[in-house]
Amino acid sequence: AQKITQTQPGMFVQEKEAVTLDCTYDTSDPSYGLFWYKQPSSGEMIFLIYQGSYDQQNATEGRYSLNFQKARKSANLVISASQLGDSAMYFCAMREGSGAGGGNKLTFGTGTQLKVEL
Amino acid sequence: NAGVTQTPKFQVLKTGQSMTLQCAQDMNHEYMSWYRQDPGMGLRLIHYSVGAGITDQGEVPNGYNVSRSTTEDFPLRLLSAAPSQTSVYFCASREGGGYKTQYFGPGTRLLVL
């Protein structure tokens, strides 16, 4: 079974509109962390936002917020007020495991290509 | 503070050749990892290290070797390149303890003919 599922291969959004990128995950570990990364056409991986499994509130970082629904095992990324520079591939990832190491493996989804239009 | 650096940026190899992809970080991070990115498959973990002298296999380790003689450096060696190893390779590092953010290098694009 896929650990991280991103069901939207591509998305379009109008500039200044909000957009939600879907991510569902599968784990039996009670301790895990969820991450979103942005990969522009230049290829680098840029960290956006992190949500821990025990965090009570949804994470926010500027225009990015993570809609964390633990019972549904979903961790959707919401980008508010989209900008042309938001056009990129977006990856959801999960790290499982407890303890100081927190696990060493990030499991990635297949990504969602976002295109922001004028 | 350069973060995570990788060299080369692009490399073409012939089948059977060997080479080393270099990775260095200047953030004194304990954890370093190598991933490969293939179209439609996201990133997959090749090898990782939790500190100098300690390495372990990830999800797709076959055909690759690593070593970690210093905190800063984590080279990835292709022993005998195969066309299936054509990919983009990312090195990443993070601090130890809890769910610290992983920082990625700019990537190395490898083409094996």
CSV table of C-alpha atoms in Angstrom, one decimal:
chain,number,residue,atom,x,y,z
A,1,ALA,CA,0.0,0.0,0.0
A,2,GLN,CA,1.1,3.5,-0.8
A,3,LYS,CA,2.3,5.3,2.3
A,4,ILE,CA,1.7,8.8,0.8
A,5,THR,CA,-0.9,9.4,-1.9
A,6,GLN,CA,-1.3,12.5,-3.9
A,7,THR,CA,-4.2,12.0,-6.2
A,8,GLN,CA,-3.9,15.3,-8.2
A,9,PRO,CA,-1.2,15.0,-10.9
A,10,GLY,CA,-1.9,18.5,-12.0
A,11,MET,CA,-3.8,21.5,-10.7
A,12,PHE,CA,-4.6,25.0,-12.2
A,13,VAL,CA,-5.4,28.0,-10.1
A,14,GLN,CA,-6.0,31.7,-10.9
A,15,GLU,CA,-3.6,34.2,-9.5
A,16,LYS,CA,-4.7,35.5,-6.0
A,17,GLU,CA,-7.0,32.5,-5.5
A,18,ALA,CA,-6.5,29.9,-2.8
A,19,VAL,CA,-5.7,26.3,-3.8
A,20,THR,CA,-5.7,23.0,-1.8
A,21,LEU,CA,-3.3,20.2,-2.7
A,22,ASP,CA,-4.4,16.8,-1.4
A,23,CYS,CA,-2.3,14.4,0.5
A,24,THR,CA,-3.3,11.2,2.4
A,25,TYR,CA,-1.0,9.0,4.3
A,26,ASP,CA,-1.0,5.5,5.7
A,27,THR,CA,0.8,4.5,8.9
A,28,SER,CA,0.2,2.5,12.0
A,29,ASP,CA,2.9,4.4,14.0
A,30,PRO,CA,1.3,6.8,16.5
A,31,SER,CA,4.4,9.1,16.1
A,32,TYR,CA,5.1,10.6,12.7
A,33,GLY,CA,5.8,13.9,11.0
A,34,LEU,CA,4.3,15.3,7.7
A,35,PHE,CA,6.2,17.6,5.4
A,36,TRP,CA,5.5,19.6,2.2
A,37,TYR,CA,8.2,20.5,-0.2
A,38,LYS,CA,8.1,22.7,-3.3
A,39,GLN,CA,10.2,21.8,-6.4
A,40,PRO,CA,10.3,24.6,-9.0
A,41,SER,CA,11.4,24.0,-12.5
A,42,SER,CA,15.0,24.7,-11.5
A,43,GLY,CA,14.9,21.4,-9.6
A,44,GLU,CA,15.8,22.3,-6.0
A,45,MET,CA,13.6,20.9,-3.1
A,46,ILE,CA,12.4,23.7,-0.9
A,47,PHE,CA,10.9,22.9,2.5
A,48,LEU,CA,7.5,24.6,3.1
A,49,ILE,CA,5.8,23.3,6.2
A,50,TYR,CA,5.8,20.6,8.8
A,51,GLN,CA,3.0,19.0,11.0
A,52,GLY,CA,3.7,16.6,13.8
A,53,SER,CA,1.2,13.8,14.6
A,54,TYR,CA,0.8,15.1,18.2
A,55,ASP,CA,0.4,18.8,17.2
A,56,GLN,CA,-3.0,20.0,18.3
A,57,GLN,CA,-3.1,22.9,15.9
A,58,ASN,CA,-2.7,23.0,12.1
A,59,ALA,CA,0.7,24.3,11.0
A,60,THR,CA,0.9,27.6,9.2
A,61,GLU,CA,3.9,29.3,7.5
A,62,GLY,CA,3.0,32.6,5.8
A,63,ARG,CA,0.7,31.8,2.9
A,64,TYR,CA,1.0,28.1,3.5
A,65,SER,CA,-1.2,26.2,5.9
A,66,LEU,CA,-1.6,22.5,6.5
A,67,ASN,CA,-5.1,21.1,7.0
A,68,PHE,CA,-4.4,18.2,9.2
A,69,GLN,CA,-7.2,15.7,9.7
A,70,LYS,CA,-5.8,12.9,11.7
A,71,ALA,CA,-8.8,10.6,11.7
A,72,ARG,CA,-9.0,10.8,8.0
A,73,LYS,CA,-5.2,10.5,7.6
A,74,SER,CA,-5.0,13.6,5.4
A,75,ALA,CA,-2.6,16.5,5.4
A,76,ASN,CA,-3.7,18.9,2.7
A,77,LEU,CA,-1.6,21.9,1.8
A,78,VAL,CA,-3.5,25.2,1.4
A,79,ILE,CA,-1.8,28.0,-0.5
A,80,SER,CA,-3.6,31.3,-0.1
A,81,ALA,CA,-3.4,34.2,-2.5
A,82,SER,CA,-1.6,32.2,-5.2
A,83,GLN,CA,1.3,33.9,-7.0
A,84,LEU,CA,2.8,33.1,-10.4
A,85,GLY,CA,6.0,32.1,-8.5
A,86,ASP,CA,4.0,29.3,-6.8
A,87,SER,CA,3.9,27.3,-10.1
A,88,ALA,CA,5.9,24.2,-9.2
A,89,MET,CA,5.7,20.6,-8.3
A,90,TYR,CA,4.6,20.0,-4.7
A,91,PHE,CA,5.5,16.9,-2.7
A,92,CYS,CA,4.0,15.6,0.5
A,93,ALA,CA,6.3,13.4,2.6
A,94,MET,CA,6.1,11.5,5.9
A,95,ARG,CA,8.7,10.4,8.5
A,96,GLU,CA,7.6,7.7,10.8
A,97,GLY,CA,9.0,6.5,14.1
A,98,SER,CA,9.4,7.8,17.5
A,99,GLY,CA,12.4,8.6,19.7
A,100,ALA,CA,15.3,11.0,19.2
A,101,GLY,CA,16.0,9.7,15.7
A,102,GLY,CA,12.5,10.2,14.6
A,103,GLY,CA,13.1,7.8,11.8
A,104,ASN,CA,15.5,8.4,9.0
A,105,LYS,CA,13.4,7.9,5.9
A,106,LEU,CA,11.2,10.4,4.3
A,107,THR,CA,8.6,8.7,2.2
A,108,PHE,CA,7.4,10.9,-0.6
A,109,GLY,CA,4.3,11.0,-2.7
A,110,THR,CA,4.4,11.3,-6.4
A,111,GLY,CA,3.7,15.0,-6.4
A,112,THR,CA,1.2,17.5,-7.7
A,113,GLN,CA,2.2,20.0,-10.5
A,114,LEU,CA,0.6,23.3,-9.8
A,115,LYS,CA,0.2,26.0,-12.5
A,116,VAL,CA,-0.8,29.5,-11.5
A,117,GLU,CA,-2.5,31.4,-14.2
A,118,LEU,CA,-3.2,35.1,-14.7
B,1,ASN,CA,26.8,29.1,5.2
B,2,ALA,CA,26.4,27.2,1.9
B,3,GLY,CA,24.0,24.7,3.2
B,4,VAL,CA,24.1,21.4,1.3
B,5,THR,CA,26.2,21.4,-1.8
B,6,GLN,CA,26.5,18.7,-4.5
B,7,THR,CA,28.9,18.1,-7.3
B,8,PRO,CA,28.7,17.7,-10.2
B,9,LYS,CA,25.5,19.2,-11.4
B,10,PHE,CA,25.3,17.1,-14.5
B,11,GLN,CA,27.2,13.9,-15.5
B,12,VAL,CA,27.0,11.5,-18.5
B,13,LEU,CA,28.4,8.0,-18.0
B,14,LYS,CA,28.8,5.0,-20.1
B,15,THR,CA,27.4,1.7,-18.9
B,16,GLY,CA,29.9,0.0,-16.6
B,17,GLN,CA,31.8,3.2,-15.6
B,18,SER,CA,32.1,4.1,-12.0
B,19,MET,CA,31.9,7.5,-10.4
B,20,THR,CA,31.4,9.4,-7.1
B,21,LEU,CA,28.7,12.0,-6.5
B,22,GLN,CA,29.9,14.4,-3.9
B,23,CYS,CA,27.8,15.9,-1.1
B,24,ALA,CA,28.9,18.3,1.7
B,25,GLN,CA,27.1,20.3,4.3
B,26,ASP,CA,28.3,23.0,6.6
B,27,MET,CA,25.5,23.0,9.2
B,28,ASN,CA,27.1,20.3,11.4
B,29,HIS,CA,24.1,18.1,10.8
B,30,GLU,CA,24.2,14.5,12.1
B,31,TYR,CA,21.9,13.0,9.6
B,32,MET,CA,22.7,12.8,5.9
B,33,SER,CA,20.8,11.0,3.1
B,34,TRP,CA,20.9,10.2,-0.6
B,35,TYR,CA,17.6,10.1,-2.6
B,36,ARG,CA,17.0,9.5,-6.3
B,37,GLN,CA,14.1,11.1,-8.1
B,38,ASP,CA,12.6,9.4,-11.1
B,39,PRO,CA,9.6,10.6,-13.1
B,40,GLY,CA,6.3,9.7,-11.6
B,41,MET,CA,7.8,8.1,-8.5
B,42,GLY,CA,8.7,10.9,-6.2
B,43,LEU,CA,12.0,10.6,-4.2
B,44,ARG,CA,13.3,7.3,-2.9
B,45,LEU,CA,15.9,6.8,-0.2
B,46,ILE,CA,19.1,5.1,-1.3
B,47,HIS,CA,21.4,5.3,1.7
B,48,TYR,CA,21.6,7.3,4.9
B,49,SER,CA,23.9,8.1,7.7
B,50,VAL,CA,23.2,9.0,11.3
B,51,GLY,CA,26.8,10.2,12.0
B,52,ALA,CA,30.4,9.8,11.0
B,53,GLY,CA,31.3,6.2,10.5
B,54,ILE,CA,27.6,5.0,10.5
B,55,THR,CA,25.7,4.3,7.4
B,56,ASP,CA,22.7,2.2,6.5
B,57,GLN,CA,20.6,1.1,3.5
B,58,GLY,CA,17.5,2.8,2.4
B,59,GLU,CA,14.8,1.7,0.0
B,60,VAL,CA,16.8,1.3,-3.2
B,61,PRO,CA,20.5,0.7,-2.2
B,62,ASN,CA,21.6,-1.8,-4.9
B,63,GLY,CA,24.4,-0.6,-7.1
B,64,TYR,CA,25.4,2.2,-4.7
B,65,ASN,CA,27.9,2.5,-1.9
B,66,VAL,CA,28.4,5.2,0.7
B,67,SER,CA,30.8,6.1,3.5
B,68,ARG,CA,30.8,8.9,6.1
B,69,SER,CA,34.3,9.6,7.3
B,70,THR,CA,33.5,13.1,8.4
B,71,THR,CA,30.4,14.9,9.6
B,72,GLU,CA,30.5,17.2,6.6
B,73,ASP,CA,30.9,14.8,3.7
B,74,PHE,CA,28.7,12.0,2.4
B,75,PRO,CA,29.8,10.7,-1.1
B,76,LEU,CA,27.7,8.3,-3.1
B,77,ARG,CA,29.6,5.8,-5.3
B,78,LEU,CA,28.2,4.1,-8.4
B,79,LEU,CA,30.2,1.0,-8.7
B,80,SER,CA,29.2,0.0,-12.3
B,81,ALA,CA,26.8,2.4,-13.8
B,82,ALA,CA,23.6,1.0,-15.5
B,83,PRO,CA,21.0,2.8,-17.6
B,84,SER,CA,18.5,2.2,-14.8
B,85,GLN,CA,20.6,4.5,-12.7
B,86,THR,CA,19.7,7.5,-14.9
B,87,SER,CA,18.0,9.8,-12.5
B,88,VAL,CA,18.3,13.0,-10.5
B,89,TYR,CA,20.2,12.5,-7.2
B,90,PHE,CA,19.6,14.6,-4.1
B,91,CYS,CA,21.6,14.7,-1.0
B,92,ALA,CA,19.9,15.9,2.2
B,93,SER,CA,20.9,16.6,5.8
B,94,ARG,CA,19.1,17.4,9.0
B,95,GLU,CA,19.8,17.8,12.7
B,96,GLY,CA,19.3,14.9,15.0
B,97,GLY,CA,16.5,14.7,17.5
B,98,GLY,CA,12.8,14.6,16.7
B,99,TYR,CA,11.3,15.6,13.4
B,100,LYS,CA,13.8,18.2,12.3
B,101,THR,CA,13.4,19.6,8.8
B,102,GLN,CA,15.5,17.9,6.1
B,103,TYR,CA,17.4,20.3,3.8
B,104,PHE,CA,18.2,19.2,0.3
B,105,GLY,CA,21.1,20.0,-2.0
B,106,PRO,CA,20.5,21.3,-5.6
B,107,GLY,CA,20.7,17.8,-7.1
B,108,THR,CA,22.9,16.0,-9.6
B,109,ARG,CA,21.4,14.9,-12.9
B,110,LEU,CA,23.0,11.7,-14.1
B,111,LEU,CA,22.6,10.1,-17.5
B,112,VAL,CA,23.9,6.6,-18.1
B,113,LEU,CA,24.2,5.6,-21.8
